[in-house]
Short mmCIF file of C-alpha atoms in Angstrom, two decimals:
data_model
loop_
_atom_site.label_atom_id
_atom_site.label_comp_id
_atom_site.label_asym_id
_atom_site.label_seq_id
_atom_site.Cartn_x
_atom_site.Cartn_y
_atom_site.Cartn_z
CA ALA A 115 -0.01 0.03 -0.12
CA PRO A 116 1.19 3.64 -0.57
CA ARG A 117 2.34 5.65 2.38
CA ARG A 118 0.34 8.87 2.84
CA LEU A 119 1.17 12.07 4.82
CA MET A 120 -1.43 14.59 6.37
CA ILE A 121 -0.53 17.46 8.43
CA MET A 122 -2.84 19.66 10.33
CA PHE A 123 -1.65 23.14 11.55
CA GLN A 124 -2.95 24.86 14.41
CA ALA A 125 -1.78 28.45 15.44
CA CYS A 126 -0.99 30.45 18.44
CA GLY A 127 0.43 27.61 20.87
CA VAL A 128 -1.53 25.68 23.36
CA ASP A 129 -2.55 25.75 27.13
CA VAL A 130 0.72 23.98 27.89
CA ILE A 131 -0.52 23.13 31.56
CA ARG A 132 -3.28 21.04 30.28
CA PHE A 133 -2.36 20.14 27.03
CA TRP A 134 -0.01 17.06 27.45
CA PRO A 135 -0.86 13.61 28.76
CA LYS A 136 -0.86 13.14 32.70
CA GLY A 137 1.73 11.32 34.17
CA SER A 138 5.14 10.18 33.24
CA PRO A 139 5.90 9.35 29.51
CA GLY A 140 5.37 5.76 28.57
CA LYS A 141 2.37 3.75 27.32
CA LEU A 142 -0.57 6.17 26.27
CA SER A 143 -3.95 5.44 28.17
CA ASN A 144 -7.31 6.80 28.09
CA GLU A 145 -6.86 7.93 31.70
CA ALA A 146 -3.69 9.85 31.10
CA LEU A 147 -5.74 11.91 28.47
CA ALA A 148 -8.66 12.79 30.85
CA GLY A 149 -8.97 16.38 31.35
CA THR A 150 -6.34 17.29 29.16
CA GLY A 151 -6.67 19.11 25.75
CA LEU A 152 -6.14 15.76 24.19
CA VAL A 153 -9.32 14.06 25.70
CA PRO A 154 -11.36 13.97 22.33
CA LEU A 155 -8.72 11.44 21.37
CA GLN A 156 -9.89 8.84 23.94
CA GLY A 157 -10.41 5.60 22.51
CA ALA A 158 -8.02 5.83 19.74
CA THR A 159 -4.74 5.90 22.03
CA GLU A 160 -3.55 2.66 20.57
CA LYS A 161 -3.02 4.57 16.96
CA LEU A 162 -1.34 7.84 18.58
CA LEU A 163 2.15 8.76 19.36
CA VAL A 164 2.28 12.09 21.38
CA MET A 165 5.86 13.78 21.34
CA ARG A 166 7.04 16.41 23.59
CA GLY A 167 10.48 17.90 24.04
CA MET A 168 11.29 19.06 20.79
CA HIS A 169 12.36 22.62 19.95
CA GLY A 170 11.92 24.62 16.89
CA SER A 171 14.76 24.75 14.41
CA PRO A 172 15.50 27.51 14.00
CA ARG A 173 15.04 28.44 17.51
CA GLY A 174 12.63 31.56 18.22
CA HIS A 175 13.44 34.36 20.60
CA LYS A 176 15.75 35.80 17.99
CA ARG A 177 18.40 33.21 18.95
CA ASP A 178 18.95 32.28 15.21
CA VAL A 179 16.83 34.51 13.15
CA GLY A 180 15.73 37.94 13.96
CA THR A 181 12.06 37.86 13.30
CA ASN A 182 8.70 37.80 14.81
CA ASP A 183 8.35 33.93 16.46
CA HIS A 184 4.69 33.45 14.99
CA CYS A 185 6.16 34.27 11.57
CA LEU A 186 9.29 32.20 12.05
CA GLY A 187 7.30 29.19 13.77
CA THR A 188 5.02 29.11 10.71
CA ASN A 189 7.45 29.37 7.93
CA SER A 190 9.79 26.87 9.61
CA ARG A 191 7.83 24.29 11.02
CA LEU A 192 7.81 21.99 7.98
CA THR A 193 10.74 23.48 6.33
CA ALA A 194 13.44 23.85 9.03
CA THR A 195 14.74 26.90 7.46
CA ARG A 196 15.16 30.62 7.97
CA MET A 197 12.95 33.10 6.50
CA THR A 198 13.79 35.94 4.09
CA ALA A 199 11.50 38.90 3.43
CA GLY A 200 8.44 36.95 5.12
CA LEU A 201 9.08 33.73 3.36
CA ALA A 202 10.66 30.24 4.15
CA GLU A 203 13.91 29.72 2.54
CA GLY A 204 13.27 25.92 1.57
CA ILE A 205 11.08 23.34 0.35
CA SER A 206 8.58 22.05 3.07
CA VAL A 207 8.42 18.49 4.18
CA ASP A 208 4.94 18.05 2.54
CA GLN A 209 6.07 19.40 -0.78
CA PHE A 210 9.21 17.46 -0.66
CA VAL A 211 7.53 14.04 -0.01
CA ALA A 212 4.75 14.69 -2.66
CA LYS A 213 7.39 15.34 -5.45
CA GLN A 214 8.76 11.82 -4.66
CA ILE A 215 5.40 9.69 -4.16
CA ASN A 216 2.45 11.55 -5.58
CA PRO A 217 1.20 10.35 -8.88
CA ASP A 218 2.62 12.43 -11.63
CA LYS A 219 4.88 14.14 -8.83
CA ARG A 220 2.07 16.56 -8.40
CA PRO A 221 2.17 19.03 -5.47
CA ALA A 222 0.60 18.09 -2.05
CA ILE A 223 -2.84 19.65 -1.52
CA VAL A 224 -2.60 22.40 0.71
CA SER A 225 -6.11 23.84 2.18
CA GLY A 226 -7.07 26.61 4.87
CA VAL A 227 -10.28 26.86 6.61
CA SER A 228 -9.29 30.66 7.32
CA ARG A 229 -6.36 32.81 6.32
CA GLY A 230 -6.44 35.19 9.04
CA GLY A 231 -2.88 35.96 10.69
CA GLN A 232 -0.03 38.12 10.23
CA ARG A 233 1.38 38.91 7.04
CA ASP A 234 4.59 36.91 7.14
CA SER A 235 2.98 33.77 8.57
CA LEU A 236 0.26 32.97 6.09
CA HIS A 237 1.90 30.03 4.57
CA ILE A 238 3.42 27.03 6.10
CA SER A 239 3.80 24.93 2.81
CA PHE A 240 6.39 25.75 0.22
CA ASN A 241 7.05 24.44 -3.29
CA GLY A 242 10.83 25.98 -2.73
CA PRO A 243 12.88 28.61 -1.48
CA ARG A 244 10.44 31.59 -1.11
CA GLN A 245 7.74 29.75 -2.95
CA PRO A 246 4.81 29.58 -0.99
CA ALA A 247 2.30 26.91 -2.09
CA SER A 248 -1.27 28.05 -2.87
CA VAL A 249 -3.73 27.60 -0.20
CA ALA A 250 -7.26 26.54 -1.12
CA THR A 251 -9.79 27.94 1.15
CA ASN A 252 -12.85 26.53 -0.54
CA PRO A 253 -13.39 22.95 -0.16
CA TRP A 254 -15.85 22.61 -2.93
CA LYS A 255 -13.10 23.89 -5.56
CA ILE A 256 -10.78 21.05 -4.39
CA TYR A 257 -13.53 18.33 -4.51
CA GLU A 258 -14.57 19.87 -7.94
CA ASP A 259 -10.91 19.62 -9.15
CA PHE A 260 -10.12 16.03 -8.39
CA MET A 261 -13.40 14.73 -9.23
CA GLY A 262 -13.33 16.12 -12.73
CA LEU A 263 -16.33 18.33 -12.23
CA ALA A 264 -14.65 21.78 -13.03
CA VAL A 265 -15.26 21.29 -16.71
CA ALA A 266 -17.63 23.40 -18.06
CA ASP A 267 -19.02 21.19 -21.05
CA PRO A 268 -21.93 19.03 -19.28
CA ALA A 269 -21.11 16.33 -22.03
CA VAL A 270 -17.61 16.06 -21.09
CA VAL A 271 -18.48 15.78 -17.39
CA ALA A 272 -20.84 13.09 -18.09
CA ARG A 273 -18.06 11.15 -20.15
CA ILE A 274 -15.71 11.51 -17.25
CA THR A 275 -18.44 10.18 -14.67
CA GLN A 276 -19.10 7.48 -16.90
CA ARG A 277 -15.48 6.43 -17.46
CA ARG A 278 -14.99 6.67 -13.64
CA GLU A 279 -17.63 4.37 -13.02
CA SER A 280 -16.68 1.47 -15.15
CA VAL A 281 -13.27 0.55 -16.74
CA LEU A 282 -14.68 -2.82 -17.66
CA ASP A 283 -17.03 -1.26 -20.17
CA VAL A 284 -13.98 -0.10 -22.01
CA VAL A 285 -13.02 -3.78 -22.75
CA ARG A 286 -16.58 -5.18 -22.78
CA SER A 287 -16.51 -5.96 -26.44
CA GLN A 288 -13.05 -8.02 -26.11
CA PHE A 289 -14.42 -9.88 -23.23
CA GLN A 290 -17.37 -10.94 -25.19
CA THR A 291 -15.38 -12.06 -27.96
CA LEU A 292 -13.09 -14.12 -25.75
CA GLN A 293 -16.20 -15.64 -24.08
CA ALA A 294 -17.57 -16.71 -27.48
CA SER A 295 -14.45 -18.32 -28.74
CA PRO A 296 -14.72 -21.78 -29.72
CA LYS A 297 -11.48 -22.65 -27.95
CA LEU A 298 -12.71 -21.86 -24.86
CA GLY A 299 -14.07 -24.70 -22.56
CA GLN A 300 -17.29 -24.26 -20.12
CA LYS A 301 -15.29 -24.23 -17.10
CA ASP A 302 -12.82 -21.48 -18.37
CA ARG A 303 -15.93 -19.60 -19.54
CA GLU A 304 -17.41 -19.92 -15.84
CA LYS A 305 -13.93 -18.68 -14.46
CA LEU A 306 -14.05 -15.68 -16.61
CA ASP A 307 -17.66 -14.76 -15.56
CA LEU A 308 -16.53 -15.17 -11.92
CA HIS A 309 -13.54 -12.87 -12.65
CA PHE A 310 -15.70 -10.44 -14.50
CA THR A 311 -18.06 -10.37 -11.73
CA GLY A 312 -15.40 -10.08 -9.07
CA ILE A 313 -13.99 -7.10 -10.59
CA ARG A 314 -17.11 -5.54 -11.17
CA ASP A 315 -17.88 -5.83 -7.41
CA VAL A 316 -14.55 -4.27 -6.59
CA GLU A 317 -15.26 -1.43 -9.08
CA ASN A 318 -18.78 -0.70 -7.38
CA LYS A 319 -17.21 -0.50 -3.82
CA VAL A 320 -14.35 1.88 -5.36
CA ALA A 321 -16.83 4.10 -7.08
CA ALA A 322 -19.13 4.07 -3.95
CA SER A 323 -16.01 5.18 -1.58
CA CYS A 324 -14.61 7.71 -4.04
CA ARG A 325 -17.14 10.03 -4.04
CA LEU A 326 -18.90 11.73 -1.08
CA ASP A 327 -22.48 10.65 -0.02
CA SER A 328 -25.04 12.95 -1.45
CA GLU A 329 -25.51 15.13 1.81
CA PRO A 330 -21.88 16.20 2.18
CA GLU A 331 -21.71 16.57 -1.40
CA ALA A 332 -24.75 19.00 -1.35
CA ALA A 333 -23.08 20.78 1.39
CA LEU A 334 -19.83 21.35 -0.30
CA LYS A 335 -21.90 22.80 -3.45
CA ALA A 336 -23.67 25.03 -0.98
CA VAL A 337 -20.39 26.68 0.21
CA ASN A 338 -20.68 30.37 0.22
CA PRO A 339 -17.29 32.05 -0.96
CA GLN A 340 -18.23 34.98 0.93
CA LEU A 341 -18.26 33.25 4.23
CA LEU A 342 -15.16 31.30 4.00
CA GLY A 343 -13.26 31.90 7.28
CA SER A 344 -16.23 33.32 8.98
CA ALA A 345 -17.41 32.67 12.55
CA SER A 346 -20.72 31.46 11.35
CA THR A 347 -19.35 28.73 8.87
CA TYR A 348 -15.94 27.85 10.69
CA GLU A 349 -16.90 24.78 12.22
CA ALA A 350 -19.15 23.44 9.38
CA TYR A 351 -16.51 24.22 6.70
CA SER A 352 -13.81 22.85 8.69
CA LYS A 353 -15.60 19.27 8.57
CA LEU A 354 -16.00 19.64 4.70
CA HIS A 355 -12.02 20.37 4.40
CA ILE A 356 -11.52 17.30 6.18
CA ASP A 357 -13.83 15.34 4.24
CA VAL A 358 -12.64 16.29 1.02
CA LEU A 359 -8.77 16.06 1.90
CA THR A 360 -9.24 12.29 3.24
CA LEU A 361 -11.24 11.34 0.49
CA ALA A 362 -8.51 12.50 -1.86
CA LEU A 363 -5.89 10.42 0.06
CA ALA A 364 -8.09 7.45 0.18
CA CYS A 365 -8.89 7.58 -3.78
CA GLY A 366 -5.28 8.23 -4.59
CA HIS A 367 -5.76 11.69 -6.09
CA THR A 368 -2.85 12.72 -3.91
CA ASN A 369 -0.75 11.02 -1.15
CA VAL A 370 0.20 14.40 0.56
CA ALA A 371 -2.22 17.03 2.00
CA THR A 372 -2.03 19.82 4.55
CA LEU A 373 -4.65 21.74 6.33
CA MET A 374 -4.20 24.95 8.15
CA PHE A 375 -6.63 26.13 10.81
CA GLY A 376 -6.00 29.76 10.52
CA SER A 377 -2.18 31.29 10.22
CA GLY A 378 0.51 32.40 12.60
CA ALA A 379 -1.12 34.74 15.21
CA HIS A 380 -4.48 33.64 14.09
CA THR A 381 -6.79 36.61 14.07
CA HIS A 382 -10.21 34.94 13.77
CA THR A 383 -12.50 34.99 16.74
CA LEU A 384 -13.97 31.23 17.34
CA SER A 385 -17.29 32.52 18.40
CA PHE A 386 -18.93 29.02 17.91
CA LEU A 387 -16.79 28.36 21.24
CA LYS A 388 -18.57 31.02 22.74
CA GLN A 389 -15.43 33.28 22.43
CA THR A 390 -15.60 37.13 22.00
CA LEU A 391 -11.84 37.86 21.30
CA GLU A 392 -9.66 36.74 18.37
CA HIS A 393 -7.53 33.60 19.03
CA HIS A 394 -4.20 35.63 18.96
CA LEU A 395 -5.23 37.94 21.90
CA ILE A 396 -6.55 35.06 23.90
CA SER A 397 -3.12 33.30 23.51
CA HIS A 398 -1.22 36.44 24.88
CA ARG A 399 -3.97 36.62 27.91
CA VAL A 400 -4.68 40.17 27.10
CA VAL A 401 -7.93 42.23 26.34
CA SER A 402 -6.24 44.17 23.88
CA PHE A 403 -2.59 44.87 22.63
CA THR A 404 -3.15 48.46 23.22
CA SER A 405 -4.16 48.27 26.78
CA GLY A 406 -2.19 44.98 27.80
CA SER A 407 -4.99 44.42 30.36
CA PRO A 408 -4.90 40.80 31.46
CA LEU A 409 -7.68 38.45 30.08
CA VAL A 410 -9.53 36.59 32.94
CA GLY A 411 -9.84 32.88 32.38
CA ALA A 412 -7.62 33.01 29.22
CA ASP A 413 -6.06 29.77 30.19
CA LEU A 414 -9.48 28.08 30.06
CA MET A 415 -10.38 29.49 26.75
CA LEU A 416 -7.28 28.26 25.06
CA HIS A 417 -7.99 24.77 26.63
CA GLU A 418 -11.06 24.86 24.68
CA ILE A 419 -9.35 25.92 21.45
CA ASP A 420 -7.07 23.11 21.85
CA LYS A 421 -9.77 20.39 22.59
CA TRP A 422 -11.82 21.71 19.48
CA HIS A 423 -8.51 21.24 17.32
CA ALA A 424 -8.09 17.69 18.89
CA LYS A 425 -11.61 16.89 17.74
CA GLN A 426 -10.88 17.86 14.38
CA PHE A 427 -7.86 15.72 14.49
CA ARG A 428 -9.77 12.83 15.98
CA TYR A 429 -12.22 13.42 12.94
CA ILE A 430 -9.33 13.03 10.36
CA MET A 431 -8.33 9.75 12.21
CA ASP A 432 -11.82 8.51 12.04
CA ARG A 433 -12.27 9.26 8.33
CA LEU A 434 -9.13 7.74 7.19
CA ASN A 435 -9.53 4.82 9.55
CA ALA A 436 -13.15 4.34 7.67
CA TYR A 437 -11.18 3.32 4.43
CA ALA A 438 -9.98 0.02 3.87
CA ASP A 439 -6.67 -0.31 2.32
CA VAL A 440 -4.63 -3.28 1.07
CA ASP A 441 -3.26 -4.28 4.78
CA GLY A 442 -5.54 -2.47 7.08
CA THR A 443 -6.93 0.93 6.78
CA ILE A 444 -5.60 4.26 5.14
CA LEU A 445 -4.85 5.30 8.57
CA ASP A 446 -2.48 2.23 9.40
CA ASN A 447 -0.27 3.21 6.02
CA SER A 448 -0.42 7.03 6.94
CA ALA A 449 1.23 9.53 9.18
CA VAL A 450 -1.12 12.37 10.34
CA LEU A 451 0.89 15.05 12.13
CA TRP A 452 -0.75 17.66 14.22
CA VAL A 453 1.65 20.80 14.56
CA ASN A 454 1.80 24.37 15.77
CA GLU A 455 3.89 27.47 15.63
CA LEU A 456 4.54 27.77 19.14
CA SER A 457 4.21 25.92 22.18
CA GLU A 458 3.03 28.53 24.95
CA GLY A 459 1.94 31.63 22.99
CA LYS A 460 2.17 34.40 25.54
CA ALA A 461 5.84 33.80 25.54
CA HIS A 462 6.39 32.94 22.02
CA HIS A 463 8.05 29.60 23.25
CA TYR A 464 9.83 27.72 20.65
CA ARG A 465 10.55 24.90 23.00
CA ASP A 466 8.34 21.82 23.93
CA LEU A 467 6.43 22.02 20.76
CA PRO A 468 3.32 20.32 20.80
CA PHE A 469 3.61 17.34 18.25
CA VAL A 470 0.86 14.52 17.87
CA MET A 471 1.10 11.90 15.19
CA ALA A 472 -1.66 9.16 14.37
CA GLY A 473 -0.96 6.21 12.36
CA SER A 474 2.31 4.20 11.89
CA ALA A 475 2.91 4.87 8.31
CA GLY A 476 2.68 1.26 7.60
CA GLY A 477 4.78 -0.04 10.75
CA TYR A 478 7.62 2.59 10.62
CA PHE A 479 6.38 4.52 13.83
CA LYS A 480 5.38 3.58 17.16
CA GLN A 481 1.91 3.75 18.38
CA GLY A 482 0.13 4.19 21.74
CA GLU A 483 3.00 5.90 23.52
CA PHE A 484 3.79 9.23 25.13
CA LEU A 485 7.41 10.21 24.72
CA ASN A 486 9.73 13.05 26.05
CA LEU A 487 12.48 13.39 23.36
CA SER A 488 14.36 16.04 25.47
CA LYS A 489 16.99 15.23 28.20
CA LEU A 490 14.91 17.68 30.51
CA ALA A 491 12.07 16.40 32.77
CA ASN A 492 10.55 19.82 32.06
CA PRO A 493 11.24 20.64 28.41
CA LEU A 494 9.82 24.17 28.65
CA SER A 495 12.53 25.15 31.24
CA LEU A 496 14.82 27.87 30.47
CA GLY A 497 17.47 26.57 32.77
CA ASN A 498 19.61 24.11 30.49
CA ARG A 499 20.13 25.29 26.78
CA ASP A 500 22.59 22.77 26.27
CA ALA A 501 19.80 20.22 26.76
CA GLU A 502 17.67 22.13 24.44
CA GLU A 503 19.94 21.42 21.49
CA THR A 504 19.53 17.94 21.43
CA ALA A 505 15.94 17.64 20.18
CA PRO A 506 15.45 19.88 17.22
CA HIS A 507 12.30 19.40 15.35
CA ASN A 508 13.98 19.11 11.95
CA LYS A 509 14.98 15.32 12.91
CA LEU A 510 11.09 14.67 13.09
CA LEU A 511 11.08 16.00 9.60
CA THR A 512 13.80 13.85 8.28
CA THR A 513 12.15 10.71 10.05
CA LEU A 514 8.79 11.62 8.26
CA CYS A 515 10.76 11.67 5.03
CA ASN A 516 12.20 8.20 5.47
CA ALA A 517 8.87 6.74 6.77
CA MET A 518 7.14 7.84 3.53
CA GLY A 519 10.00 6.20 1.45
CA CYS A 520 11.78 9.24 0.09
CA LYS A 521 15.44 8.95 -1.14
CA ALA A 522 18.27 11.38 -1.33
CA PRO A 523 19.88 12.02 -4.83
CA ASN A 524 22.37 9.26 -4.23
CA GLY A 525 19.46 6.86 -3.65
CA GLY A 526 20.03 6.44 -0.15
CA PRO A 527 17.73 7.55 2.94
CA ILE A 528 17.37 11.18 3.93
CA THR A 529 19.84 12.17 6.25
CA ASN A 530 19.05 15.79 7.14
CA PHE A 531 16.01 17.77 6.26
CA GLY A 532 16.26 21.58 6.30
CA THR A 533 19.20 24.04 7.27
CA PHE A 534 18.85 24.23 10.90
CA GLY A 535 18.86 21.48 13.59
CA LEU A 536 20.72 18.31 13.61
CA PRO A 537 21.24 15.21 11.12
CA GLY A 538 19.44 12.02 11.77
CA GLU A 539 16.37 10.44 12.52
CA TYR A 540 14.53 10.21 15.90
CA GLU A 541 15.30 6.47 16.38
CA GLU A 542 12.89 6.79 19.76
CA ILE A 543 9.75 7.17 17.67
CA LYS A 544 10.46 4.26 15.07
CA ALA A 545 8.95 0.97 15.57
CA SER A 546 11.58 -1.67 16.47
CA ARG A 547 11.30 -2.95 12.96
CA PRO A 548 10.15 -0.22 10.78
CA VAL A 549 9.01 -1.39 7.29
#
């Protein structure tokens, strides 16, 4: 089965006190997620790998690159490069992987539920140095494209639909000629009939699974371009984005997809969570940046935002797990990674970044574990910068490349992705015998 990669981006950091599983690193349990930002993932712990202790590479707080940490975190999260004039200086891991494993080397799909954020943090995916990938904000347009529904001529659409419905119809005349051959015995005719019927059954199942049901398809058609990213549609359109991207992965239109929930320094107000201030303000725990007045209850508001994103991540897992694959499900043969530009938003922390992964990529990654990849018991601590250097996040990107089967120009494995951090993979997150 092909490997697949999906990345989900959340902005502005997390409520670090309540985000992580309870207790010491080790086997991940439902009890460890109770009361945390990851509580929606209860019941799916056997498919999860929660990793803490990694720091951003390049590092924030202007240690490696003198720029705003929201912008640096967004631009470097999938590239591990510095940024120049507001854009990353290297290709992102999703596009790098797509060039190697996608049909026709087509780019990874990048979609965004909203685009609100600081000007230099609107992109997480890059086709190359300072070449941001376009972000599709309308899920209907993505679906329309890979389903071949964007063609203006209704007759052409009908032919595409008919061709998709049955490849067997193309060879029907040859099949009938073969069946009528006097050289064919009765048993061979029966075998051919069984073979033909079996393939037709498979086709029908594929046709049914590679198109959304009428209800979500109708919801896609009804998407209002004027309401993209608005609070009134944010939650409903988020679901549609996930429906479309997971379908594209399951049906082989792409093997790589990235979904952005906002941009760095997310400026949208998530009013469906009964919040009245923009996400960015809440992450800084202030009523306004002008007054700097403290926002009472900000941590709990962030906790609700984290749980909502965890719910979206769970929906991605459930959708991919519902599609059967050659061996197991699509989720089993995928790596689904949840990333953030920061860890603690108020301090613009680049340490102890929140990374959660689902799926083993066909047995490459461990599952059902909570790991601390830092040498520090408290990876957010400012007390030991030497220990911080041991766990740069670029090593995770390197490991992802190899899990997807990517190769270096010399035909060997990828040894170092990006221009900051350290070479090598995170052996700690790999299964004992990765495939």
